[in-house]
C-alpha positions as MATLAB code, in Angstrom:
seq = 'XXXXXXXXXXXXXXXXXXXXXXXXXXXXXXXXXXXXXXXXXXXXXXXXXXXXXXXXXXXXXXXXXXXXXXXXXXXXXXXXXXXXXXXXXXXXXXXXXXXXXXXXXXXXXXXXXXXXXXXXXXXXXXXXXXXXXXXXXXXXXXXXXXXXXXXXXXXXXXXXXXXXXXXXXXXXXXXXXXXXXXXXXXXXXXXXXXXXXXXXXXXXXXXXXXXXXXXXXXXXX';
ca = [
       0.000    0.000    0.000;
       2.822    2.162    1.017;
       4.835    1.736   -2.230;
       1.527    2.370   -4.719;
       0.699    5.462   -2.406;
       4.255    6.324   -3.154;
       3.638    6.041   -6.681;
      -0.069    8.108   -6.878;
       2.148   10.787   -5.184;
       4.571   10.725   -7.799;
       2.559   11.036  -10.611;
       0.309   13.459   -9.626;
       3.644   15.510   -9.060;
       4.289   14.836  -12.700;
       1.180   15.925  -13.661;
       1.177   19.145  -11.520;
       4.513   20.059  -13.284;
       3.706   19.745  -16.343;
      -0.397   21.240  -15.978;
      -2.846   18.394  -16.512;
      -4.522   20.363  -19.019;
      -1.838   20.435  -21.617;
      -2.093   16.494  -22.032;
      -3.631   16.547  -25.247;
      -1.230   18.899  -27.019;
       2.141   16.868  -25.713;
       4.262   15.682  -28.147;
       4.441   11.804  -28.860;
       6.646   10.659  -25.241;
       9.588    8.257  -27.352;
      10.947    8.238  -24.201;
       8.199    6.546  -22.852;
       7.705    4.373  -25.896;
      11.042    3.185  -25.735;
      11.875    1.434  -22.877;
       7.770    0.245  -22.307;
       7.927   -1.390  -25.691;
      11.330   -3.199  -24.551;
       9.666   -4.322  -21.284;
       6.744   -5.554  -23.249;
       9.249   -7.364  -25.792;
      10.673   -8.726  -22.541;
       7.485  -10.043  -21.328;
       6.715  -11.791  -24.348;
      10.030  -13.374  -25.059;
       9.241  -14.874  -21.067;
       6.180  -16.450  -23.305;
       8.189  -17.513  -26.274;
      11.464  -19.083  -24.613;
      11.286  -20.753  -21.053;
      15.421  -20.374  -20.829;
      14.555  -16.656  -20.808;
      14.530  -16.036  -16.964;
      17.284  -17.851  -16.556;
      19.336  -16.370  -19.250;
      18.247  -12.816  -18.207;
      17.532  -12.629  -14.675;
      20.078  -11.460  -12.215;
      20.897  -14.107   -9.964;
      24.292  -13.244   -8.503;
      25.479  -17.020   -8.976;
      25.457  -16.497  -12.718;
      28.013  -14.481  -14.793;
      27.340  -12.190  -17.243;
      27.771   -8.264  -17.241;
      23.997   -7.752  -19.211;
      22.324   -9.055  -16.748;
      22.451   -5.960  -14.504;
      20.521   -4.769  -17.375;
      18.660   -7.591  -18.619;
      17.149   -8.262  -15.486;
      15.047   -5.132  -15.098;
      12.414   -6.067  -17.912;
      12.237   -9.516  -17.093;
       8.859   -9.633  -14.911;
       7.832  -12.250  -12.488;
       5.475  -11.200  -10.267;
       2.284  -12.532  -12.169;
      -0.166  -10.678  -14.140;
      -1.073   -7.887  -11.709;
       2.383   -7.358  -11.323;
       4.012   -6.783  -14.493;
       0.562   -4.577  -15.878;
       1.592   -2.230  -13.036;
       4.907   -2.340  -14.125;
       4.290   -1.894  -17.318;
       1.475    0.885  -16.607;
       3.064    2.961  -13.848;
       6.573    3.193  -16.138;
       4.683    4.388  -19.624;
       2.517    7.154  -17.229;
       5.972    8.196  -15.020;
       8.421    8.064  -18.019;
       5.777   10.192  -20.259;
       5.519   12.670  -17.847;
       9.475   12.835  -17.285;
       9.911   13.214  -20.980;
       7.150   16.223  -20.975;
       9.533   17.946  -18.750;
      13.267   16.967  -18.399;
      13.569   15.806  -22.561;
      13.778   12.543  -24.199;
      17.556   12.003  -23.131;
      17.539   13.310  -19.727;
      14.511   10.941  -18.912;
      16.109    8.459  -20.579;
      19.707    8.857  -18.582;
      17.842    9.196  -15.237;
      15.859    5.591  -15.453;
      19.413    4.157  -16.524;
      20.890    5.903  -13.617;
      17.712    4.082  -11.701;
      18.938    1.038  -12.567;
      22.733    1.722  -11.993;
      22.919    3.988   -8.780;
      20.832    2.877   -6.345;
      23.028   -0.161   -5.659;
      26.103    1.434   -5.725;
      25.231    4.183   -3.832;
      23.859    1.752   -1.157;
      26.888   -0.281   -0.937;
      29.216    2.958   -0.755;
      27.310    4.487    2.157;
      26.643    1.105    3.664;
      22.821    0.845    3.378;
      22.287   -2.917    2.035;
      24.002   -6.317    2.170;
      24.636   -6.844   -1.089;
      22.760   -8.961   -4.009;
      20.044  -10.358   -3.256;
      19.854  -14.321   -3.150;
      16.108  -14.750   -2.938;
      15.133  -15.509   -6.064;
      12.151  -13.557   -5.890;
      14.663  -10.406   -6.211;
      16.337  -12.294   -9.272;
      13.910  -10.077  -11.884;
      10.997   -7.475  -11.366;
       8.328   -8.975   -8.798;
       6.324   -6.219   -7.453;
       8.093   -5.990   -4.154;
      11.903   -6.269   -5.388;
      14.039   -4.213   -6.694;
      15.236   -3.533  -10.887;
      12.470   -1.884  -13.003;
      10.097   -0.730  -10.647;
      12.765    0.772   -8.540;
      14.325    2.696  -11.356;
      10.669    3.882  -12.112;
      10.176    5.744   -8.640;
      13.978    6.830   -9.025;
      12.747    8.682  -12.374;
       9.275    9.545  -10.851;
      11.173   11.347   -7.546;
      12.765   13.374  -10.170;
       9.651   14.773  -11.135;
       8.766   15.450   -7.510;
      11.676   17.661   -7.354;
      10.692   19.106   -9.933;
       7.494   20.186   -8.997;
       8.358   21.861   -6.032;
      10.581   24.151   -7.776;
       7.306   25.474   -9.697;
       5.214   26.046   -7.232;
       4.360   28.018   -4.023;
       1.125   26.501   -3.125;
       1.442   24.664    0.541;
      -0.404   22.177   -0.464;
       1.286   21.162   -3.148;
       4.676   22.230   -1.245;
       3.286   19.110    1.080;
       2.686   16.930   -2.032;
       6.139   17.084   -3.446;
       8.404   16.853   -0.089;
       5.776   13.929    0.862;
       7.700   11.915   -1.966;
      11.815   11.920   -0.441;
       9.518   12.097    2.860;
       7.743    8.663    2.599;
      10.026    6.969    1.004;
      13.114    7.898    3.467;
       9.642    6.456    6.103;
       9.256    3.173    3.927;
      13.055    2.535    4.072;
      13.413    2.751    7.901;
      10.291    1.267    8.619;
       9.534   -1.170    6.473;
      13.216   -1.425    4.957;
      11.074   -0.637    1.558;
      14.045   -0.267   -0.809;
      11.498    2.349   -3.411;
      11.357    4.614   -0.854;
      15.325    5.044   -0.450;
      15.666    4.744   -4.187;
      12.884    7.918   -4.380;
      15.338    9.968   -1.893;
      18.120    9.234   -4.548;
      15.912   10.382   -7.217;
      14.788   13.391   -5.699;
      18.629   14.374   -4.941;
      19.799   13.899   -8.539;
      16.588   15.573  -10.075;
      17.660   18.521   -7.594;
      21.209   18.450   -8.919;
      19.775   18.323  -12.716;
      17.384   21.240  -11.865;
      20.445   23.600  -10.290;
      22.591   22.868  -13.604;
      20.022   23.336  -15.838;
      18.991   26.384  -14.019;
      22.278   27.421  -14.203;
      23.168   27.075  -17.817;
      19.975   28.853  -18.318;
      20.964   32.110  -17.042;
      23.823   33.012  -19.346;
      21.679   32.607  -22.228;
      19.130   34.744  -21.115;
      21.319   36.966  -20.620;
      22.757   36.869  -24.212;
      19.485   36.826  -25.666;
      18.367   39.990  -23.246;
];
């Protein structure tokens, strides 16, 4: 419950940002596209070839450097499951690419996938790979895809606060790093820490592109 509230929260910062009304008139999200049609493809090559999981997943007993990769659109926590997966990454990544750009969406939910684990290991927050092989590909309550889709949906979070003085929606957008840093403590919910990372980088993105910004209004004034 915690992790989809998480998610509504996310979204709705997404759509704040980018004005609900404006929907319609977007450009086509590629960026979205993109990696939803690859974790469809993924989901029916799972259909197609039973070695798949095995080939693909990321049990740490197996070699292979792709499978860091790989691993994230493999999906096996039933149908509910990967349809949320599937669902809550087209509607996140969208709404990224309606704001931050194709590429910078596209960089953050690689650095969703890459970061998170790192960073944990550097500052000490986890115990590794996982060996349950539950945590091997996506199930709804591991780690991979749906963890580098709150890492790009944080962003947006960010990125709404920065646009708006409302209180309300103040509350909204510091309730994201705020309930996930509470899932992570008390629940040891690794979305919510991977939503505090998120919001941090989207912060960092916003002050440099903020930044380059200025000089060339300058010019231009």
């Amino acid at each position: 419950m915690t992790t989809a509230a998480l998610m509504v929260m996310t979204v709705n910062c997404g759509l704040g940002v980018v004005g609900r009304d404006t929907l319609r008139t977007r450009p086509l999200p590629w960026a979205a596209i993109a990696p939803t049609a690859i974790a469809v493809g993924g989901v029916l090559l799972q259909l197609v070839w039973s070695g798949a999981m095995d080939a693909l997943d990321a049990d740490p007993a197996k070699s292979g450097w792709w499978r860091e990769f790989t691993s994230v659109f493999m999906q096996n926590g039933g149908l509910f499951g990967g349809l949320w997966n599937l669902l809550t990454l087209a509607a996140v990544a969208a709404l990224a690419q309606w704001y931050w750009g194709g590429p910078l969406t596209l960089s953050f939910f690689l650095a969703g996938i890459l970061l998170p684990g790192r960073v944990d290991a550097l500052l000490g927050l986890g115990d590794g790979p996982s060996t349950d092989p539950r945590n091997f590909a996506d199930s709804s309550g591991a780690t991979y895809f749906l963890r580098a889709t709150y890492f790009l949906g944080a962003t947006l979070a960010l990125a709404f606060l920065t646009r708006t003085r409302l209180p309300k929606e103040i509350a909204l957008a510091t309730g994201v790093p705020a309930l996930g840093l509470a899932m992570w403590l008390a629940q040891d919910n690794g979305h919510g820490l991977v939503a505090v990372y998120g919001f941090i980088l989207g912060g960092a993105a916003w002050a440099v592109r903020s930044r380059a910004a200025r000089p060339a209004r300058g010019r231009t004034a």
